[in-house]
Amino acid sequence: MSVLTVIGTILSGLTKPLSDAYSAYTARKAAKDTAEAKLKMAKQSGDFNIQLSDAEWEAISKRNESGTWKDEYVTLIITSPFVLLFVSAVASAWTGDPRFIVSANAGIEALKGLGVDLGDLMAVVVFAAVGLKIIKK
């Protein structure tokens, strides 16, 4: 491989994520603009039967959620067992008393007994935080 080919491959690898992010941004902006135009037209005509695509619904819902605390609350609740486990491990190491980590593990096992898969919940929270709508059925 020539040096120019290698440099071209590296540059395209670096610019592709930026290009993809910009394309996604423009698609979201277009969906938001289209949805707002449809809502405005429906309001003027008195028609309440509006057909919106998933992207348009998402854009409208994000606009309305900007002042809520719901997402932050859910994120805190879902991540709290991991924070508890970390703090307990540090406390056990600092004091030399294993009761901290044993108690944290007992709490996490109690959650597992409820049928809660913490790994799946954490993945959903992370995907939602970055704006991806990916949920395995």
Tab-separated table of C-alpha atoms in Angstrom:
chain	number	residue	atom	x	y	z
A	1	MET	CA	0.000	0.000	0.000
A	2	SER	CA	1.221	3.441	-0.773
A	3	VAL	CA	1.520	6.174	1.817
A	4	LEU	CA	-1.241	8.183	0.146
A	5	THR	CA	-3.620	5.227	0.308
A	6	VAL	CA	-2.914	4.746	4.008
A	7	ILE	CA	-3.397	8.460	4.712
A	8	GLY	CA	-6.628	8.453	2.693
A	9	THR	CA	-7.919	5.459	4.657
A	10	ILE	CA	-7.079	7.116	7.973
A	11	LEU	CA	-8.696	10.412	6.971
A	12	SER	CA	-11.866	8.718	5.741
A	13	GLY	CA	-12.004	6.736	8.985
A	14	LEU	CA	-11.757	9.952	10.974
A	15	THR	CA	-14.271	11.956	8.958
A	16	LYS	CA	-16.964	9.265	8.542
A	17	PRO	CA	-18.278	9.522	12.142
A	18	LEU	CA	-18.465	13.310	11.808
A	19	SER	CA	-20.251	13.025	8.492
A	20	ASP	CA	-22.708	10.473	9.914
A	21	ALA	CA	-23.394	12.661	12.952
A	22	TYR	CA	-24.047	15.687	10.754
A	23	SER	CA	-26.370	13.684	8.508
A	24	ALA	CA	-28.314	12.466	11.551
A	25	TYR	CA	-28.516	16.034	12.874
A	26	THR	CA	-29.886	17.383	9.606
A	27	ALA	CA	-32.414	14.521	9.393
A	28	ARG	CA	-33.638	15.254	12.954
A	29	LYS	CA	-33.868	18.975	12.184
A	30	ALA	CA	-35.814	18.306	8.987
A	31	ALA	CA	-38.204	15.980	10.852
A	32	LYS	CA	-38.743	18.631	13.524
A	33	ASP	CA	-39.407	21.344	10.943
A	34	THR	CA	-41.803	19.114	9.017
A	35	ALA	CA	-43.688	18.130	12.159
A	36	GLU	CA	-44.016	21.738	13.291
A	37	ALA	CA	-45.292	22.738	9.834
A	38	LYS	CA	-47.866	19.923	9.900
A	39	LEU	CA	-49.015	20.961	13.381
A	40	LYS	CA	-49.309	24.592	12.339
A	41	MET	CA	-51.301	23.679	9.221
A	42	ALA	CA	-53.581	21.391	11.242
A	43	LYS	CA	-54.168	24.115	13.825
A	44	GLN	CA	-55.075	26.641	11.133
A	45	SER	CA	-57.432	24.264	9.324
A	46	GLY	CA	-58.930	22.773	12.485
A	47	ASP	CA	-57.940	19.250	11.415
A	48	PHE	CA	-56.844	17.137	14.372
A	49	ASN	CA	-56.098	13.977	12.395
A	50	ILE	CA	-52.385	14.484	11.743
A	51	GLN	CA	-50.178	11.802	10.243
A	52	LEU	CA	-46.628	12.070	11.619
A	53	SER	CA	-43.700	9.731	11.029
A	54	ASP	CA	-41.778	8.210	13.950
A	55	ALA	CA	-38.976	10.739	13.479
A	56	GLU	CA	-41.492	13.618	13.538
A	57	TRP	CA	-43.165	12.284	16.702
A	58	GLU	CA	-39.758	11.935	18.342
A	59	ALA	CA	-38.799	15.501	17.417
A	60	ILE	CA	-42.036	16.870	18.866
A	61	SER	CA	-41.743	14.817	22.064
A	62	LYS	CA	-38.119	15.925	22.592
A	63	ARG	CA	-39.214	19.536	22.257
A	64	ASN	CA	-41.832	19.012	24.953
A	65	GLU	CA	-39.517	17.060	27.296
A	66	SER	CA	-36.784	19.677	27.548
A	67	GLY	CA	-37.947	20.960	30.920
A	68	THR	CA	-38.710	17.641	32.627
A	69	TRP	CA	-36.723	15.743	35.218
A	70	LYS	CA	-38.103	12.282	34.335
A	71	ASP	CA	-35.072	11.068	32.365
A	72	GLU	CA	-32.607	12.159	35.030
A	73	TYR	CA	-34.674	10.469	37.760
A	74	VAL	CA	-34.819	7.178	35.860
A	75	THR	CA	-31.095	7.329	35.142
A	76	LEU	CA	-30.314	7.870	38.835
A	77	ILE	CA	-32.541	5.000	39.931
A	78	ILE	CA	-31.201	2.535	37.350
A	79	THR	CA	-27.538	3.373	37.962
A	80	SER	CA	-27.790	3.505	41.763
A	81	PRO	CA	-27.009	-0.235	42.302
A	82	PHE	CA	-23.761	0.175	40.372
A	83	VAL	CA	-22.829	3.264	42.368
A	84	LEU	CA	-23.696	1.426	45.602
A	85	LEU	CA	-21.526	-1.518	44.606
A	86	PHE	CA	-18.588	0.758	43.779
A	87	VAL	CA	-18.888	2.771	46.994
A	88	SER	CA	-19.212	-0.433	49.016
A	89	ALA	CA	-16.101	-1.904	47.401
A	90	VAL	CA	-14.138	1.249	48.211
A	91	ALA	CA	-15.449	1.284	51.796
A	92	SER	CA	-14.582	-2.405	52.239
A	93	ALA	CA	-11.075	-1.849	50.895
A	94	TRP	CA	-10.575	1.289	52.997
A	95	THR	CA	-11.776	-0.201	56.280
A	96	GLY	CA	-10.842	-3.830	55.706
A	97	ASP	CA	-14.414	-4.773	56.638
A	98	PRO	CA	-16.085	-6.994	54.026
A	99	ARG	CA	-19.590	-6.307	55.388
A	100	PHE	CA	-19.994	-3.313	53.051
A	101	ILE	CA	-19.492	-5.339	49.879
A	102	VAL	CA	-21.510	-8.269	51.238
A	103	SER	CA	-24.435	-5.938	51.950
A	104	ALA	CA	-24.256	-4.356	48.495
A	105	ASN	CA	-24.182	-7.780	46.858
A	106	ALA	CA	-27.204	-8.834	48.927
A	107	GLY	CA	-29.108	-5.789	47.689
A	108	ILE	CA	-28.253	-6.540	44.067
A	109	GLU	CA	-29.239	-10.192	44.505
A	110	ALA	CA	-32.583	-9.013	45.932
A	111	LEU	CA	-33.123	-6.966	42.746
A	112	LYS	CA	-32.258	-9.999	40.635
A	113	GLY	CA	-34.818	-11.981	42.655
A	114	LEU	CA	-37.462	-9.551	41.403
A	115	GLY	CA	-36.615	-10.559	37.840
A	116	VAL	CA	-34.790	-7.338	37.045
A	117	ASP	CA	-31.921	-7.654	34.556
A	118	LEU	CA	-29.667	-4.765	35.503
A	119	GLY	CA	-27.511	-5.152	32.390
A	120	ASP	CA	-30.484	-4.731	30.062
A	121	LEU	CA	-31.809	-1.788	32.075
A	122	MET	CA	-28.422	-0.102	31.975
A	123	ALA	CA	-28.212	-0.566	28.193
A	124	VAL	CA	-31.674	0.960	27.708
A	125	VAL	CA	-30.791	3.942	29.918
A	126	VAL	CA	-27.522	4.562	28.077
A	127	PHE	CA	-29.187	4.281	24.654
A	128	ALA	CA	-31.967	6.623	25.748
A	129	ALA	CA	-29.424	9.108	27.098
A	130	VAL	CA	-27.735	9.346	23.723
A	131	GLY	CA	-31.053	9.496	21.881
A	132	LEU	CA	-31.174	6.022	20.382
A	133	LYS	CA	-34.445	4.139	20.329
A	134	ILE	CA	-33.133	0.567	20.522
A	135	ILE	CA	-35.007	-1.918	22.647
A	136	LYS	CA	-34.711	-5.655	22.150
A	137	LYS	CA	-38.030	-7.439	22.345
